[in-house]
Coordinates of C-alpha atoms in Angstrom, one line a residue:
M1 CA 7.4 31.9 -21.3
A2 CA 10.4 30.7 -19.4
S3 CA 10.0 28.0 -16.9
L4 CA 11.7 27.6 -13.5
L5 CA 11.0 23.9 -13.1
H6 CA 10.5 21.3 -15.8
F7 CA 9.4 17.7 -15.4
S8 CA 9.1 15.3 -18.3
F9 CA 8.3 11.7 -17.5
I10 CA 9.3 9.7 -20.6
P11 CA 10.5 6.2 -19.8
S12 CA 13.8 5.4 -21.5
S13 CA 13.9 2.5 -23.9
S14 CA 17.6 2.0 -23.2
S15 CA 17.2 1.3 -19.5
S16 CA 19.7 -1.2 -18.1
S17 CA 17.0 -2.9 -16.0
S18 CA 14.2 -4.7 -17.8
C19 CA 11.1 -6.7 -16.8
S20 CA 12.2 -10.3 -17.1
S21 CA 9.9 -13.3 -17.1
S22 CA 9.1 -15.4 -14.0
S23 CA 9.0 -19.1 -14.4
L24 CA 6.8 -19.3 -11.3
F25 CA 4.2 -17.1 -12.9
S26 CA 4.5 -19.1 -16.1
A27 CA 3.7 -22.3 -14.1
F28 CA 0.7 -20.6 -12.5
H29 CA -0.5 -19.3 -15.9
S30 CA -0.4 -22.7 -17.5
R31 CA -3.1 -23.9 -15.1
S32 CA -5.9 -21.9 -16.6
P33 CA -6.9 -20.5 -20.0
V34 CA -6.2 -16.9 -21.1
S35 CA -8.6 -15.0 -23.3
S36 CA -7.8 -15.3 -27.0
P37 CA -6.5 -13.6 -29.1
A38 CA -3.6 -12.6 -26.8
R39 CA -0.2 -11.3 -27.3
I40 CA 3.0 -11.2 -25.3
R41 CA 4.2 -7.7 -24.5
T42 CA 7.9 -7.8 -24.9
G43 CA 10.6 -5.2 -24.5
V44 CA 8.9 -3.5 -21.6
R45 CA 11.6 -1.7 -19.7
C46 CA 11.5 0.2 -16.4
N47 CA 13.8 2.3 -14.3
V48 CA 13.2 0.9 -10.8
M49 CA 15.2 2.8 -8.3
E50 CA 17.9 0.8 -6.6
P51 CA 17.3 0.3 -2.8
L52 CA 18.6 3.2 -0.8
K53 CA 21.9 2.4 0.9
F54 CA 23.6 4.5 3.4
M55 CA 26.9 4.0 5.1
N56 CA 25.7 5.3 8.5
G57 CA 23.3 2.4 9.1
K58 CA 20.2 4.0 7.7
P59 CA 17.6 1.5 6.4
T60 CA 17.0 0.2 2.9
L61 CA 13.9 0.8 0.9
L62 CA 12.1 -2.5 1.0
N63 CA 10.3 -3.3 -2.2
G64 CA 8.8 -6.4 -0.8
E65 CA 11.9 -8.6 -0.7
A66 CA 11.9 -8.9 3.0
A67 CA 8.2 -8.2 3.5
L68 CA 6.6 -10.4 0.8
P69 CA 7.5 -13.7 -0.8
S70 CA 9.3 -13.5 -4.1
V71 CA 6.1 -14.2 -6.0
L72 CA 4.6 -11.0 -4.7
S73 CA 7.7 -8.9 -5.0
S74 CA 7.5 -5.7 -7.0
R75 CA 11.1 -6.3 -7.9
V76 CA 10.1 -9.4 -9.9
Q77 CA 10.0 -8.1 -13.5
L78 CA 8.0 -10.2 -15.9
E79 CA 6.6 -10.4 -19.4
N80 CA 2.9 -10.2 -18.9
V81 CA 0.3 -11.9 -21.0
I82 CA -1.9 -9.0 -22.0
S83 CA -5.1 -9.3 -23.8
K84 CA -6.1 -7.0 -26.6
N85 CA -8.3 -5.0 -24.3
D86 CA -5.3 -4.3 -22.0
T87 CA -3.6 -2.3 -24.7
R88 CA -6.0 0.5 -23.9
L89 CA -4.8 0.8 -20.3
R90 CA -2.5 3.8 -19.6
I91 CA -0.7 4.8 -16.4
F92 CA 0.6 8.3 -16.0
S93 CA 2.7 9.7 -13.1
G94 CA 2.6 13.2 -11.6
T95 CA 5.6 14.7 -10.0
A96 CA 4.6 13.9 -6.4
N97 CA 5.9 10.3 -6.3
P98 CA 7.3 9.1 -9.6
A99 CA 9.3 6.3 -8.0
L100 CA 6.1 4.6 -6.7
S101 CA 4.4 5.2 -10.1
Q102 CA 7.4 3.4 -11.8
E103 CA 7.2 0.5 -9.4
I104 CA 3.4 0.1 -10.1
A105 CA 3.9 0.1 -13.8
C106 CA 6.8 -2.3 -13.6
Y107 CA 4.7 -4.7 -11.4
M108 CA 2.0 -4.6 -14.1
G109 CA 4.5 -5.1 -16.9
L110 CA 3.6 -1.8 -18.5
E111 CA 5.4 1.4 -19.4
L112 CA 4.5 4.7 -17.8
G113 CA 2.7 7.0 -20.3
K114 CA 4.6 9.9 -21.7
I115 CA 3.6 13.2 -20.1
K116 CA 5.2 16.6 -19.8
I117 CA 4.7 18.6 -16.6
K118 CA 6.4 21.9 -15.9
R119 CA 6.1 25.0 -13.8
F120 CA 6.1 28.5 -15.3
A121 CA 8.0 31.3 -13.7
D122 CA 4.9 32.5 -11.9
G123 CA 4.2 29.1 -10.4
E124 CA 1.4 28.0 -12.8
I125 CA 1.4 24.3 -13.9
Y126 CA 1.5 23.1 -17.5
V127 CA 0.5 19.5 -18.4
Q128 CA 0.7 17.9 -21.9
L129 CA 0.0 14.3 -22.7
Q130 CA 2.6 13.2 -25.3
E131 CA 0.6 10.1 -26.5
S132 CA -2.9 9.4 -27.5
V133 CA -5.4 8.3 -24.8
R134 CA -8.5 8.4 -26.9
G135 CA -10.8 5.7 -25.7
C136 CA -8.3 4.5 -23.1
D137 CA -8.7 3.5 -19.5
V138 CA -6.4 6.0 -17.8
Y139 CA -4.9 5.9 -14.3
L140 CA -3.2 9.0 -12.9
V141 CA -0.9 8.3 -9.9
Q142 CA -0.5 11.4 -7.8
P143 CA -0.6 11.6 -4.0
T144 CA -1.7 15.0 -2.7
C145 CA 1.1 15.0 -0.1
P146 CA 3.1 18.1 0.8
P147 CA 3.2 20.5 -0.9
A148 CA -0.5 19.5 -0.8
N149 CA -1.9 22.5 -2.8
E150 CA 0.6 22.2 -5.7
N151 CA 0.2 18.4 -6.0
L152 CA -3.6 18.7 -5.8
M153 CA -3.7 21.3 -8.5
E154 CA -1.4 19.2 -10.7
L155 CA -3.7 16.3 -10.3
L156 CA -6.7 18.4 -11.3
I157 CA -4.9 19.6 -14.4
M158 CA -3.8 16.1 -15.4
I159 CA -7.4 14.9 -15.1
D160 CA -8.6 17.8 -17.2
A161 CA -6.0 17.1 -19.9
C162 CA -7.1 13.4 -20.1
R163 CA -10.8 14.4 -20.3
R164 CA -10.1 16.9 -23.1
A165 CA -8.0 14.2 -24.9
S166 CA -11.1 11.9 -25.0
A167 CA -10.0 9.3 -22.4
K168 CA -12.8 6.8 -21.9
N169 CA -12.3 6.4 -18.1
I170 CA -10.1 8.4 -15.8
T171 CA -9.1 7.0 -12.4
A172 CA -7.3 9.2 -9.9
V173 CA -4.9 6.9 -8.0
I174 CA -4.3 8.9 -4.8
P175 CA -2.0 6.9 -2.5
Y176 CA -2.2 9.7 0.1
F177 CA -5.3 11.8 0.1
G178 CA -4.5 15.3 1.5
Y179 CA -7.1 17.3 3.4
A180 CA -8.6 14.0 4.6
R181 CA -8.3 15.1 8.2
A182 CA -10.7 18.0 7.5
D183 CA -13.6 15.6 7.2
R184 CA -16.0 17.1 9.8
K185 CA -16.7 20.1 11.8
T186 CA -15.2 20.1 15.3
Q187 CA -16.1 23.8 16.0
G188 CA -18.5 26.3 14.5
R189 CA -17.8 28.1 11.2
E190 CA -15.2 25.5 10.1
S191 CA -14.9 24.2 6.5
I192 CA -15.1 20.6 5.5
A193 CA -12.1 20.7 3.1
A194 CA -12.3 16.9 2.4
K195 CA -15.7 17.4 0.7
L196 CA -14.4 20.4 -1.2
V197 CA -11.4 18.4 -2.6
A198 CA -13.7 15.5 -3.5
N199 CA -15.9 17.9 -5.5
L200 CA -12.9 19.4 -7.3
I201 CA -11.7 16.0 -8.4
T202 CA -15.1 15.0 -9.6
E203 CA -15.8 18.2 -11.4
A204 CA -12.3 18.1 -13.1
G205 CA -13.5 14.9 -14.9
A206 CA -12.4 11.9 -12.9
N207 CA -14.7 8.8 -13.2
R208 CA -13.2 6.9 -10.3
V209 CA -10.9 7.3 -7.3
L210 CA -8.5 4.7 -5.9
A211 CA -7.2 5.7 -2.5
C212 CA -5.1 4.0 0.1
D213 CA -5.9 4.1 3.8
L214 CA -8.1 7.2 4.1
H215 CA -8.1 8.9 7.4
S216 CA -11.8 8.1 7.9
G217 CA -14.2 5.9 5.9
Q218 CA -16.7 8.7 5.7
S219 CA -14.4 10.5 3.2
M220 CA -15.6 7.9 0.5
G221 CA -19.1 9.3 0.9
Y222 CA -17.9 12.8 -0.1
F223 CA -17.3 11.6 -3.7
D224 CA -20.1 11.4 -6.2
I225 CA -18.1 8.8 -8.2
P226 CA -17.0 5.3 -7.2
V227 CA -14.2 5.1 -4.7
D228 CA -12.0 2.0 -4.3
H229 CA -10.4 2.1 -0.8
V230 CA -7.3 -0.1 -0.5
Y231 CA -5.8 -0.8 2.9
G232 CA -2.0 -0.9 3.4
Q233 CA -2.4 -3.4 6.3
P234 CA -1.3 -6.6 4.4
V235 CA 2.1 -5.0 3.5
I236 CA 2.9 -4.1 7.2
L237 CA 1.4 -7.4 8.5
D238 CA 3.6 -9.4 6.2
Y239 CA 6.7 -7.5 7.4
L240 CA 5.8 -8.0 11.1
A241 CA 5.1 -11.7 10.5
S242 CA 8.6 -12.0 8.9
K243 CA 10.1 -10.8 12.1
T244 CA 8.5 -13.8 13.9
I245 CA 7.5 -11.9 17.0
C246 CA 5.9 -14.3 19.5
S247 CA 2.2 -13.7 19.5
D248 CA 2.1 -14.2 23.3
D249 CA 4.4 -11.1 23.7
L250 CA 2.5 -8.9 21.3
V251 CA 0.0 -6.1 22.1
V252 CA -1.4 -3.7 19.5
V253 CA -1.8 -0.1 20.7
S254 CA -4.0 2.6 19.4
P255 CA -2.4 6.0 19.9
D256 CA -5.8 7.6 20.4
V257 CA -9.4 6.7 20.9
G258 CA -10.2 7.6 17.3
G259 CA -8.0 4.9 16.0
V260 CA -9.4 2.0 18.1
A261 CA -11.3 0.5 15.2
R262 CA -8.2 0.5 13.0
A263 CA -6.0 -1.0 15.8
R264 CA -8.6 -3.6 16.6
A265 CA -8.7 -4.8 13.0
F266 CA -4.9 -4.9 12.9
A267 CA -4.8 -6.9 16.2
K268 CA -7.4 -9.4 14.8
K269 CA -5.1 -10.1 11.9
L270 CA -2.2 -10.8 14.3
S271 CA -3.8 -13.8 15.8
D272 CA -6.3 -11.7 17.7
A273 CA -3.6 -10.0 19.8
P274 CA -4.6 -8.0 22.9
L275 CA -5.4 -4.3 22.4
A276 CA -4.3 -1.3 24.4
I277 CA -5.5 2.4 24.0
V278 CA -3.6 5.6 24.8
D279 CA -6.1 8.2 26.0
K280 CA -5.1 11.8 25.2
R281 CA -6.5 15.3 25.2
R282 CA -5.8 17.6 22.3
H283 CA -5.4 21.3 23.1
G284 CA -4.7 22.6 19.6
H285 CA -3.8 21.6 16.0
N286 CA -0.7 19.4 15.9
V287 CA -0.5 19.4 19.8
A288 CA -1.4 16.3 21.8
E289 CA -1.2 15.5 25.5
V290 CA -1.1 11.9 26.6
M291 CA -3.2 11.2 29.7
N292 CA -3.3 7.5 30.5
L293 CA -3.1 4.0 29.2
I294 CA -6.0 1.5 28.9
G295 CA -4.7 -2.0 28.8
D296 CA -1.6 -4.0 30.0
V297 CA 1.7 -3.7 28.1
K298 CA 4.2 -4.7 30.9
G299 CA 6.9 -6.9 29.5
K300 CA 5.3 -7.0 26.0
V301 CA 6.2 -5.9 22.5
A302 CA 3.9 -3.0 21.8
V303 CA 3.0 -2.2 18.2
M304 CA 1.5 1.2 17.8
V305 CA -0.8 1.5 14.7
D306 CA -2.0 4.7 13.0
D307 CA -2.9 5.8 9.5
M308 CA -0.3 8.6 9.4
I309 CA 2.5 10.3 11.2
D310 CA 2.5 14.1 10.9
T311 CA 4.5 15.9 13.6
A312 CA 4.8 12.6 15.6
G313 CA 3.6 14.3 18.8
T314 CA 0.8 11.8 19.5
I315 CA 2.8 8.7 18.7
A316 CA 6.0 9.8 20.5
K317 CA 4.2 10.7 23.7
G318 CA 2.3 7.5 23.5
A319 CA 5.6 5.5 23.1
A320 CA 7.0 7.3 26.2
L321 CA 4.0 6.3 28.2
L322 CA 4.3 2.7 27.0
H323 CA 7.9 2.5 28.2
Q324 CA 6.8 4.0 31.6
E325 CA 4.2 1.2 31.8
G326 CA 6.9 -1.5 31.3
A327 CA 6.7 -2.2 27.5
R328 CA 9.8 -4.2 26.4
E329 CA 9.9 -2.8 22.9
V330 CA 7.8 -0.3 21.0
Y331 CA 7.2 -0.5 17.2
A332 CA 5.4 2.2 15.2
C333 CA 3.4 1.2 12.1
T334 CA 1.8 3.7 9.8
T335 CA 0.8 3.9 6.1
H336 CA 1.5 7.6 5.5
A337 CA 4.7 9.3 6.6
V338 CA 3.9 13.0 6.3
F339 CA 6.9 13.8 8.6
S340 CA 6.3 17.5 9.3
P341 CA 9.0 19.0 11.6
P342 CA 9.9 18.0 14.3
A343 CA 8.8 14.5 13.5
I344 CA 12.2 13.1 12.7
E345 CA 13.7 14.3 16.0
R346 CA 10.8 12.7 17.9
L347 CA 11.0 9.4 16.1
S348 CA 14.8 9.0 16.2
N349 CA 15.3 9.7 19.9
G350 CA 15.4 6.1 21.0
L351 CA 11.7 5.5 21.9
F352 CA 11.1 3.2 19.0
Q353 CA 12.7 -0.1 18.2
E354 CA 11.5 0.4 14.6
V355 CA 9.3 2.8 12.7
I356 CA 7.6 1.0 9.8
I357 CA 6.0 3.1 7.0
T358 CA 5.1 2.7 3.4
N359 CA 6.1 4.7 0.3
T360 CA 2.7 6.3 -0.4
I361 CA 4.6 9.6 0.4
P362 CA 8.2 9.8 -0.8
V363 CA 10.7 10.2 2.0
S364 CA 13.7 12.4 1.3
E365 CA 17.2 11.2 2.1
Q366 CA 17.6 13.7 4.9
N367 CA 14.5 12.4 6.7
Y368 CA 15.9 8.8 7.0
F369 CA 17.1 7.6 10.4
P370 CA 18.4 4.2 11.6
Q371 CA 15.1 2.9 13.0
L372 CA 13.1 3.7 9.8
T373 CA 11.9 1.0 7.5
V374 CA 10.0 1.8 4.2
L375 CA 7.8 -0.8 2.6
S376 CA 6.4 -0.6 -0.9
V377 CA 2.7 -0.6 -1.7
A378 CA 3.3 -0.9 -5.5
N379 CA 2.1 -4.5 -5.6
L380 CA -1.1 -3.6 -3.8
L381 CA -1.9 -0.7 -6.0
G382 CA -0.8 -2.4 -9.2
E383 CA -3.0 -5.4 -8.4
T384 CA -6.0 -3.1 -7.6
I385 CA -5.6 -1.3 -10.9
W386 CA -5.6 -4.6 -12.8
R387 CA -8.8 -5.6 -11.0
V388 CA -10.5 -2.4 -11.6
H389 CA -9.5 -2.5 -15.3
D390 CA -10.7 -6.1 -15.6
D391 CA -14.0 -5.5 -13.6
C392 CA -12.9 -7.8 -10.8
S393 CA -13.5 -7.6 -7.1
V394 CA -11.1 -5.2 -5.3
P395 CA -11.6 -6.1 -1.6
F396 CA -9.9 -9.4 -2.4
V397 CA -6.6 -7.6 -2.6
S398 CA -6.7 -6.5 1.0
R399 CA -6.7 -10.1 2.3
A400 CA -3.7 -11.4 4.2
S401 CA -1.0 -12.6 2.1
G402 CA 2.7 -13.5 1.8
Y403 CA 4.6 -14.1 5.0
F404 CA 1.6 -13.3 7.1
W405 CA -0.4 -16.1 5.5
W406 CA 2.5 -18.5 6.0
Y407 CA 3.0 -17.3 9.6
E408 CA -0.6 -17.9 10.4
M409 CA -0.6 -21.4 9.1
E410 CA 2.7 -22.2 10.7
K411 CA 1.4 -20.9 14.0
R412 CA -1.8 -22.9 13.7
V413 CA 0.1 -26.1 13.0
K414 CA 2.6 -25.5 15.9
E415 CA -0.3 -24.9 18.3
E416 CA -1.8 -28.2 17.3
K417 CA 1.6 -29.9 18.1
D418 CA 1.4 -32.1 15.0
E419 CA 4.7 -31.9 13.2
A420 CA 3.7 -34.7 10.9
R421 CA 1.0 -32.6 9.3
Y422 CA 3.3 -29.6 8.8
G423 CA 4.3 -30.4 5.3
E424 CA 0.8 -31.4 4.3
V425 CA -0.6 -28.0 5.2
F426 CA 2.0 -26.1 3.1
G427 CA 2.2 -28.5 0.2
E428 CA 1.3 -31.9 -1.1
S429 CA 2.2 -35.0 0.8
A430 CA 5.1 -37.2 -0.2
S431 CA 2.8 -39.3 -2.3
G432 CA 1.5 -36.3 -4.2
V433 CA -2.0 -36.6 -2.8
W434 CA -3.6 -34.1 -0.4
N435 CA -4.4 -35.5 3.0
T436 CA -7.7 -33.8 3.8
E437 CA -8.3 -35.6 7.0
D438 CA -9.0 -33.1 9.8
L439 CA -7.3 -30.3 8.0
S440 CA -10.3 -28.3 6.7
G441 CA -10.9 -26.7 10.1
S442 CA -7.6 -24.8 10.0
W443 CA -8.2 -23.4 6.6
V444 CA -11.8 -22.4 7.4
A445 CA -10.7 -20.7 10.6
L446 CA -8.3 -18.6 8.6
N447 CA -11.1 -17.9 6.0
L448 CA -9.0 -19.6 3.3
T449 CA -10.0 -22.2 0.7
P450 CA -8.3 -25.6 1.1
P451 CA -6.3 -26.5 -2.1
W452 CA -8.2 -29.7 -2.6
A453 CA -11.5 -27.7 -2.7
L454 CA -10.4 -25.6 -5.7
T455 CA -11.7 -26.3 -9.1
D456 CA -9.6 -27.0 -12.2
Q457 CA -9.9 -23.3 -13.2
S458 CA -8.6 -22.1 -9.8
C459 CA -5.1 -21.3 -8.7
W460 CA -4.2 -22.3 -5.2
W461 CA -1.8 -19.4 -4.8
C462 CA -4.1 -17.0 -6.6
S463 CA -7.0 -17.8 -4.2
H464 CA -4.8 -16.3 -1.4
L465 CA -2.3 -14.0 -2.9
S466 CA -4.3 -12.0 -5.4
F467 CA -2.5 -12.8 -8.7
R468 CA -4.0 -11.8 -12.0
Y469 CA -1.7 -13.8 -14.2
C470 CA -3.2 -17.2 -13.7
H471 CA -7.0 -16.7 -13.9

């Protein structure tokens, strides 16, 4: 049978870019023992896409360089110390977002598994694993983004192929979970498609699901298998903190009443910033009408927070209202950029100072506009995969990290007006001894463990930044 489309994801061994070792990670690793026997995985190569560059001022794809410290960057390629059990970990990519899959694998120091995916002339999907997964812990990276039905069916067939190939565990890594908005009945005789999709994934043979920023928490209850829910907040918080916006000028805005809990949690991470709510009335699918604003935004920098942007009707009308109420600047922050028409026109018409999204859904080149910034969640998902594989706690990954952590500590020190203690909070004193006098309060208030309270088996950075390599 002839095929119209063919996709074969086989990482090249002759790639010009390779995962190089990091001296910083080596220093961290030397602080604690590694299970023995162990081996160094060498020769791991990856094809990480170069940052997108445009001559007309369009933004660059940020893989953590500006949003995260270098030790968290997905662009840092390293030779991992991998125990013998880790040789049974396999990562495969679907066709929905191969760039994100490659970044995840490169962060973990692994190669993507070899898989052939193609479309027959009648639209049917063919999947063949081109390496053995018998007894392996398999992770399938496939967001069910538009075209949702094709990508969902492809994921189901990938799961079935792994199950029939005797994989020990199959985890569906779904950065964007399609149909998540159909999580309840709003009118009579409606379907709950989110539950149906959960049943399909379970029946196909998945043992676990790893999802990022589900539309509602209740969707986790639709699965009869474990669900690890990872939040994309730390990535966006790190980026906002790197912009050093004064906290006194900041107000977090929820574009609708349903997102208040999400916006409140976001505001709490930003030094408990004030909260405003846009009240709206929806008259139909993908149609929203803004009514009024609850809260004060006059003269402030407004940060609108939502889990996704589809047609951008809600967030665009909300931004227009914020400007009417006297907001100085308006930022839009969202994890999932669905960008259904006419989203690009609404977002690029000058209402927003910046639109900050993540790469859970790939953004085509024609959908880029000057105010758009794309952040990578590869580190977040890669670290979560390691922790699931190693039977470690996953919620730890969602704690504040990177620039946001430094920003919080710097702000706390500046508020205390004690410049002499500045260096002692961020590192050892000149004598090489920690000065613990009256410093514990700042760390406890931030829910962090002071460095001097860590044991010999602990890593100071790891206790805050979720590194696997040193513990």
